[in-house]
């Protein structure tokens, strides 16, 4: 048998193999990898800036509002547009310095929106940004980050808004954990988006901030102490409330580790039992120790959950908690309705079923909001709309905005008028 001949004679396959080898050799060059990163790698914060509206589009739309994007112009029309925009800048070090300063300014404004540090009266300062901005990444998010002139996959371990960095534990052996600036971090999954209108409409940033945890952030400028107890606010949240969340996160991390130990010990015991091997005293002692540690940890967790619930009642108020509970009840009622209706419709696609349930829950939530007259339900309803929009395919976003968001906006406006007119 002649082994020197190729496995297949298909020219398409051979061409693909040759192309993949050329790409592999190309990426061995450091300058080639750097070029690929500059060309295609955009962090969450930079994607909004570089892939959104540029200055040229903004200038053309402000000067010629009748010209729509994608309009084909004649050479004469194009020359008139270019002349009206003025003489182009010369490519010089001063030009690049100003562009970098402008980029840093845009990044800072996006960060202010992410952290809720905005004043509704200064909305004009953010008008050149997109209508929706990406939320800050939360702990446990899978990301791709740029370090050491390479792109590596890892997981967010901590978030520090004071220095605009993420602490990331990388999957590649030997890389360990690094602190990476936010403009070098890209989420591997879908990113939650925050509406600018919601930010400027809400007086409190607590409605839209992500649940980030700051285990190593420098909080001395935000925290004051009274009788040895930390007080004050950070990002719209009381410091004791944040401390309770951090403690809960660490306790849950320890519990995950203990559960993994129990899982491994169960596998060891099952293997020895299947081979009829006796259990040594060391394994029994380790098993008993882990079980006792789990029992103690569960008691501490139960106490911390009660403290967390008390903080929620104190900070959010009973009406806001009631609104959140109504949202959960609406989702349960919607899932039950869809389940009963699906016995006749026979909808098999799981994502479609979930989307129908989310839409039904939204309708039930609006109906209960109109009857309860609870204004604290408005932020919860906005959050439900954002969650629903996040699962809509990009090709259907325009239809979703016209058929769902716009009618709901009219309903919300009418309900706000009724709330204001109510004597309560």
PDB file of N, CA, C and O in Angstrom, residues 147-195:
ATOM      1  N   UNK A 147      -2.597  39.656  27.626  1.00  0.00           N
ATOM      2  CA  UNK A 147      -1.427  39.831  28.486  1.00  0.00           C
ATOM      3  C   UNK A 147      -0.223  39.224  27.771  1.00  0.00           C
ATOM      4  O   UNK A 147      -0.361  38.294  26.961  1.00  0.00           O
ATOM      5  N   UNK A 148       0.940  39.756  28.040  1.00  0.00           N
ATOM      6  CA  UNK A 148       2.199  39.195  27.510  1.00  0.00           C
ATOM      7  C   UNK A 148       2.151  39.014  25.998  1.00  0.00           C
ATOM      8  O   UNK A 148       2.576  37.977  25.460  1.00  0.00           O
ATOM      9  N   UNK A 149       1.609  39.983  25.306  1.00  0.00           N
ATOM     10  CA  UNK A 149       1.512  39.955  23.849  1.00  0.00           C
ATOM     11  C   UNK A 149       0.783  38.714  23.331  1.00  0.00           C
ATOM     12  O   UNK A 149       1.131  38.124  22.312  1.00  0.00           O
ATOM     13  N   UNK A 150      -0.246  38.312  24.054  1.00  0.00           N
ATOM     14  CA  UNK A 150      -1.050  37.167  23.624  1.00  0.00           C
ATOM     15  C   UNK A 150      -2.448  37.262  24.188  1.00  0.00           C
ATOM     16  O   UNK A 150      -2.730  38.047  25.104  1.00  0.00           O
ATOM     17  N   UNK A 151      -3.367  36.468  23.638  1.00  0.00           N
ATOM     18  CA  UNK A 151      -4.754  36.411  24.101  1.00  0.00           C
ATOM     19  C   UNK A 151      -4.976  35.081  24.790  1.00  0.00           C
ATOM     20  O   UNK A 151      -4.712  34.017  24.198  1.00  0.00           O
ATOM     21  N   UNK A 152      -5.474  35.113  26.025  1.00  0.00           N
ATOM     22  CA  UNK A 152      -5.643  33.906  26.812  1.00  0.00           C
ATOM     23  C   UNK A 152      -7.015  33.918  27.475  1.00  0.00           C
ATOM     24  O   UNK A 152      -7.551  34.969  27.820  1.00  0.00           O
ATOM     25  N   UNK A 153      -7.570  32.713  27.641  1.00  0.00           N
ATOM     26  CA  UNK A 153      -8.899  32.539  28.244  1.00  0.00           C
ATOM     27  C   UNK A 153      -8.754  32.383  29.750  1.00  0.00           C
ATOM     28  O   UNK A 153      -7.822  31.723  30.230  1.00  0.00           O
ATOM     29  N   UNK A 154      -9.656  33.005  30.482  1.00  0.00           N
ATOM     30  CA  UNK A 154      -9.635  32.903  31.938  1.00  0.00           C
ATOM     31  C   UNK A 154     -10.990  33.204  32.531  1.00  0.00           C
ATOM     32  O   UNK A 154     -11.999  33.266  31.824  1.00  0.00           O
ATOM     33  N   UNK A 155     -11.004  33.412  33.845  1.00  0.00           N
ATOM     34  CA  UNK A 155     -12.243  33.670  34.573  1.00  0.00           C
ATOM     35  C   UNK A 155     -12.036  34.829  35.531  1.00  0.00           C
ATOM     36  O   UNK A 155     -10.991  34.926  36.194  1.00  0.00           O
ATOM     37  N   UNK A 156     -13.019  35.729  35.591  1.00  0.00           N
ATOM     38  CA  UNK A 156     -12.924  36.901  36.458  1.00  0.00           C
ATOM     39  C   UNK A 156     -13.032  36.458  37.918  1.00  0.00           C
ATOM     40  O   UNK A 156     -13.986  35.785  38.312  1.00  0.00           O
ATOM     41  N   UNK A 157     -12.030  36.858  38.711  1.00  0.00           N
ATOM     42  CA  UNK A 157     -12.029  36.539  40.143  1.00  0.00           C
ATOM     43  C   UNK A 157     -12.428  37.735  40.999  1.00  0.00           C
ATOM     44  O   UNK A 157     -12.952  37.572  42.100  1.00  0.00           O
ATOM     45  N   UNK A 158     -12.135  38.933  40.511  1.00  0.00           N
ATOM     46  CA  UNK A 158     -12.476  40.138  41.281  1.00  0.00           C
ATOM     47  C   UNK A 158     -12.594  41.320  40.334  1.00  0.00           C
ATOM     48  O   UNK A 158     -12.013  41.322  39.246  1.00  0.00           O
ATOM     49  N   UNK A 159     -13.369  42.321  40.768  1.00  0.00           N
ATOM     50  CA  UNK A 159     -13.590  43.538  39.994  1.00  0.00           C
ATOM     51  C   UNK A 159     -13.194  44.732  40.867  1.00  0.00           C
ATOM     52  O   UNK A 159     -13.586  44.803  42.030  1.00  0.00           O
ATOM     53  N   UNK A 160     -12.412  45.645  40.315  1.00  0.00           N
ATOM     54  CA  UNK A 160     -11.996  46.825  41.052  1.00  0.00           C
ATOM     55  C   UNK A 160     -12.322  48.078  40.247  1.00  0.00           C
ATOM     56  O   UNK A 160     -11.544  48.499  39.386  1.00  0.00           O
ATOM     57  N   UNK A 161     -13.491  48.700  40.468  1.00  0.00           N
ATOM     58  CA  UNK A 161     -13.862  49.894  39.699  1.00  0.00           C
ATOM     59  C   UNK A 161     -12.969  51.098  39.984  1.00  0.00           C
ATOM     60  O   UNK A 161     -12.908  52.021  39.181  1.00  0.00           O
ATOM     61  N   UNK A 162     -12.283  51.110  41.142  1.00  0.00           N
ATOM     62  CA  UNK A 162     -11.440  52.266  41.469  1.00  0.00           C
ATOM     63  C   UNK A 162     -10.231  52.362  40.542  1.00  0.00           C
ATOM     64  O   UNK A 162      -9.746  53.456  40.258  1.00  0.00           O
ATOM     65  N   UNK A 163      -9.732  51.228  40.066  1.00  0.00           N
ATOM     66  CA  UNK A 163      -8.597  51.227  39.135  1.00  0.00           C
ATOM     67  C   UNK A 163      -8.999  50.742  37.743  1.00  0.00           C
ATOM     68  O   UNK A 163      -8.133  50.607  36.875  1.00  0.00           O
ATOM     69  N   UNK A 164     -10.296  50.437  37.543  1.00  0.00           N
ATOM     70  CA  UNK A 164     -10.810  49.985  36.244  1.00  0.00           C
ATOM     71  C   UNK A 164     -10.090  48.730  35.770  1.00  0.00           C
ATOM     72  O   UNK A 164      -9.631  48.641  34.624  1.00  0.00           O
ATOM     73  N   UNK A 165      -9.961  47.762  36.666  1.00  0.00           N
ATOM     74  CA  UNK A 165      -9.256  46.523  36.340  1.00  0.00           C
ATOM     75  C   UNK A 165     -10.077  45.320  36.783  1.00  0.00           C
ATOM     76  O   UNK A 165     -10.984  45.424  37.613  1.00  0.00           O
ATOM     77  N   UNK A 166      -9.721  44.164  36.208  1.00  0.00           N
ATOM     78  CA  UNK A 166     -10.270  42.869  36.604  1.00  0.00           C
ATOM     79  C   UNK A 166      -9.112  41.961  37.026  1.00  0.00           C
ATOM     80  O   UNK A 166      -8.046  41.990  36.396  1.00  0.00           O
ATOM     81  N   UNK A 167      -9.333  41.212  38.090  1.00  0.00           N
ATOM     82  CA  UNK A 167      -8.362  40.179  38.446  1.00  0.00           C
ATOM     83  C   UNK A 167      -8.835  38.872  37.829  1.00  0.00           C
ATOM     84  O   UNK A 167      -9.933  38.397  38.123  1.00  0.00           O
ATOM     85  N   UNK A 168      -8.006  38.302  36.958  1.00  0.00           N
ATOM     86  CA  UNK A 168      -8.416  37.153  36.138  1.00  0.00           C
ATOM     87  C   UNK A 168      -7.499  35.972  36.427  1.00  0.00           C
ATOM     88  O   UNK A 168      -6.264  36.115  36.443  1.00  0.00           O
ATOM     89  N   UNK A 169      -8.097  34.830  36.650  1.00  0.00           N
ATOM     90  CA  UNK A 169      -7.358  33.571  36.776  1.00  0.00           C
ATOM     91  C   UNK A 169      -7.407  32.860  35.427  1.00  0.00           C
ATOM     92  O   UNK A 169      -8.472  32.506  34.936  1.00  0.00           O
ATOM     93  N   UNK A 170      -6.259  32.662  34.807  1.00  0.00           N
ATOM     94  CA  UNK A 170      -6.184  32.120  33.464  1.00  0.00           C
ATOM     95  C   UNK A 170      -6.179  30.591  33.475  1.00  0.00           C
ATOM     96  O   UNK A 170      -5.645  29.965  34.398  1.00  0.00           O
ATOM     97  N   UNK A 171      -6.798  30.019  32.438  1.00  0.00           N
ATOM     98  CA  UNK A 171      -6.916  28.563  32.343  1.00  0.00           C
ATOM     99  C   UNK A 171      -5.606  27.907  31.949  1.00  0.00           C
ATOM    100  O   UNK A 171      -5.366  26.752  32.299  1.00  0.00           O
ATOM    101  N   UNK A 172      -4.757  28.620  31.224  1.00  0.00           N
ATOM    102  CA  UNK A 172      -3.512  28.022  30.744  1.00  0.00           C
ATOM    103  C   UNK A 172      -2.561  27.786  31.912  1.00  0.00           C
ATOM    104  O   UNK A 172      -2.282  28.690  32.700  1.00  0.00           O
ATOM    105  N   UNK A 173      -2.032  26.565  32.063  1.00  0.00           N
ATOM    106  CA  UNK A 173      -1.115  26.274  33.173  1.00  0.00           C
ATOM    107  C   UNK A 173       0.118  27.173  33.118  1.00  0.00           C
ATOM    108  O   UNK A 173       0.697  27.396  32.055  1.00  0.00           O
ATOM    109  N   UNK A 174       0.494  27.667  34.278  1.00  0.00           N
ATOM    110  CA  UNK A 174       1.675  28.507  34.363  1.00  0.00           C
ATOM    111  C   UNK A 174       1.409  29.989  34.293  1.00  0.00           C
ATOM    112  O   UNK A 174       2.257  30.790  34.713  1.00  0.00           O
ATOM    113  N   UNK A 175       0.252  30.393  33.786  1.00  0.00           N
ATOM    114  CA  UNK A 175      -0.044  31.824  33.688  1.00  0.00           C
ATOM    115  C   UNK A 175      -0.485  32.409  35.031  1.00  0.00           C
ATOM    116  O   UNK A 175      -0.174  33.554  35.346  1.00  0.00           O
ATOM    117  N   UNK A 176      -1.230  31.622  35.802  1.00  0.00           N
ATOM    118  CA  UNK A 176      -1.665  32.089  37.107  1.00  0.00           C
ATOM    119  C   UNK A 176      -2.734  33.156  37.030  1.00  0.00           C
ATOM    120  O   UNK A 176      -3.590  33.154  36.147  1.00  0.00           O
ATOM    121  N   UNK A 177      -2.650  34.125  37.963  1.00  0.00           N
ATOM    122  CA  UNK A 177      -3.642  35.187  38.086  1.00  0.00           C
ATOM    123  C   UNK A 177      -2.985  36.536  37.818  1.00  0.00           C
ATOM    124  O   UNK A 177      -1.878  36.802  38.297  1.00  0.00           O
ATOM    125  N   UNK A 178      -3.671  37.379  37.038  1.00  0.00           N
ATOM    126  CA  UNK A 178      -3.143  38.697  36.695  1.00  0.00           C
ATOM    127  C   UNK A 178      -4.239  39.742  36.822  1.00  0.00           C
ATOM    128  O   UNK A 178      -5.422  39.443  36.655  1.00  0.00           O
ATOM    129  N   UNK A 179      -3.827  40.967  37.112  1.00  0.00           N
ATOM    130  CA  UNK A 179      -4.732  42.117  37.091  1.00  0.00           C
ATOM    131  C   UNK A 179      -4.643  42.775  35.723  1.00  0.00           C
ATOM    132  O   UNK A 179      -3.564  43.194  35.300  1.00  0.00           O
ATOM    133  N   UNK A 180      -5.779  42.843  35.030  1.00  0.00           N
ATOM    134  CA  UNK A 180      -5.802  43.286  33.633  1.00  0.00           C
ATOM    135  C   UNK A 180      -6.717  44.502  33.513  1.00  0.00           C
ATOM    136  O   UNK A 180      -7.823  44.505  34.073  1.00  0.00           O
ATOM    137  N   UNK A 181      -6.302  45.547  32.790  1.00  0.00           N
ATOM    138  CA  UNK A 181      -7.194  46.695  32.564  1.00  0.00           C
ATOM    139  C   UNK A 181      -8.445  46.286  31.800  1.00  0.00           C
ATOM    140  O   UNK A 181      -8.425  45.331  31.012  1.00  0.00           O
ATOM    141  N   UNK A 182      -9.544  47.011  32.019  1.00  0.00           N
ATOM    142  CA  UNK A 182     -10.810  46.627  31.402  1.00  0.00           C
ATOM    143  C   UNK A 182     -10.785  46.755  29.878  1.00  0.00           C
ATOM    144  O   UNK A 182     -11.551  46.076  29.193  1.00  0.00           O
ATOM    145  N   UNK A 183      -9.889  47.602  29.314  1.00  0.00           N
ATOM    146  CA  UNK A 183      -9.841  47.724  27.851  1.00  0.00           C
ATOM    147  C   UNK A 183      -9.052  46.591  27.196  1.00  0.00           C
ATOM    148  O   UNK A 183      -8.876  46.579  25.987  1.00  0.00           O
ATOM    149  N   UNK A 184      -8.583  45.623  27.995  1.00  0.00           N
ATOM    150  CA  UNK A 184      -7.919  44.434  27.459  1.00  0.00           C
ATOM    151  C   UNK A 184      -8.693  43.164  27.783  1.00  0.00           C
ATOM    152  O   UNK A 184      -8.135  42.060  27.718  1.00  0.00           O
ATOM    153  N   UNK A 185      -9.973  43.292  28.147  1.00  0.00           N
ATOM    154  CA  UNK A 185     -10.777  42.142  28.564  1.00  0.00           C
ATOM    155  C   UNK A 185     -12.042  42.071  27.710  1.00  0.00           C
ATOM    156  O   UNK A 185     -12.757  43.064  27.565  1.00  0.00           O
ATOM    157  N   UNK A 186     -12.295  40.896  27.137  1.00  0.00           N
ATOM    158  CA  UNK A 186     -13.481  40.653  26.312  1.00  0.00           C
ATOM    159  C   UNK A 186     -14.242  39.457  26.858  1.00  0.00           C
ATOM    160  O   UNK A 186     -13.648  38.391  27.076  1.00  0.00           O
ATOM    161  N   UNK A 187     -15.529  39.628  27.089  1.00  0.00           N
ATOM    162  CA  UNK A 187     -16.363  38.521  27.579  1.00  0.00           C
ATOM    163  C   UNK A 187     -16.569  37.488  26.476  1.00  0.00           C
ATOM    164  O   UNK A 187     -16.784  37.821  25.311  1.00  0.00           O
ATOM    165  N   UNK A 188     -16.507  36.197  26.854  1.00  0.00           N
ATOM    166  CA  UNK A 188     -16.710  35.120  25.875  1.00  0.00           C
ATOM    167  C   UNK A 188     -18.180  34.847  25.621  1.00  0.00           C
ATOM    168  O   UNK A 188     -18.524  34.178  24.644  1.00  0.00           O
ATOM    169  N   UNK A 189     -19.056  35.331  26.462  1.00  0.00           N
ATOM    170  CA  UNK A 189     -20.492  35.124  26.274  1.00  0.00           C
ATOM    171  C   UNK A 189     -21.198  36.444  26.044  1.00  0.00           C
ATOM    172  O   UNK A 189     -20.578  37.488  25.786  1.00  0.00           O
ATOM    173  N   UNK A 190     -22.513  36.402  26.112  1.00  0.00           N
ATOM    174  CA  UNK A 190     -23.312  37.612  25.939  1.00  0.00           C
ATOM    175  C   UNK A 190     -23.135  38.543  27.134  1.00  0.00           C
ATOM    176  O   UNK A 190     -23.018  38.093  28.275  1.00  0.00           O
ATOM    177  N   UNK A 191     -23.119  39.821  26.853  1.00  0.00           N
ATOM    178  CA  UNK A 191     -22.913  40.829  27.889  1.00  0.00           C
ATOM    179  C   UNK A 191     -24.236  41.544  28.158  1.00  0.00           C
ATOM    180  O   UNK A 191     -24.955  41.906  27.222  1.00  0.00           O
ATOM    181  N   UNK A 192     -24.556  41.724  29.432  1.00  0.00           N
ATOM    182  CA  UNK A 192     -25.754  42.488  29.789  1.00  0.00           C
ATOM    183  C   UNK A 192     -25.562  43.945  29.384  1.00  0.00           C
ATOM    184  O   UNK A 192     -24.495  44.522  29.594  1.00  0.00           O
ATOM    185  N   UNK A 193     -26.589  44.530  28.803  1.00  0.00           N
ATOM    186  CA  UNK A 193     -26.528  45.912  28.340  1.00  0.00           C
ATOM    187  C   UNK A 193     -27.359  46.812  29.250  1.00  0.00           C
ATOM    188  O   UNK A 193     -28.385  46.388  29.798  1.00  0.00           O
ATOM    189  N   UNK A 194     -26.904  48.040  29.425  1.00  0.00           N
ATOM    190  CA  UNK A 194     -27.589  49.034  30.252  1.00  0.00           C
ATOM    191  C   UNK A 194     -28.050  50.166  29.355  1.00  0.00           C
ATOM    192  O   UNK A 194     -27.265  50.695  28.561  1.00  0.00           O
ATOM    193  N   UNK A 195     -29.304  50.533  29.462  1.00  0.00           N
ATOM    194  CA  UNK A 195     -29.848  51.613  28.653  1.00  0.00           C
ATOM    195  C   UNK A 195     -29.471  52.967  29.261  1.00  0.00           C
ATOM    196  O   UNK A 195     -29.587  53.172  30.474  1.00  0.00           O
TER     197      UNK A 195
END
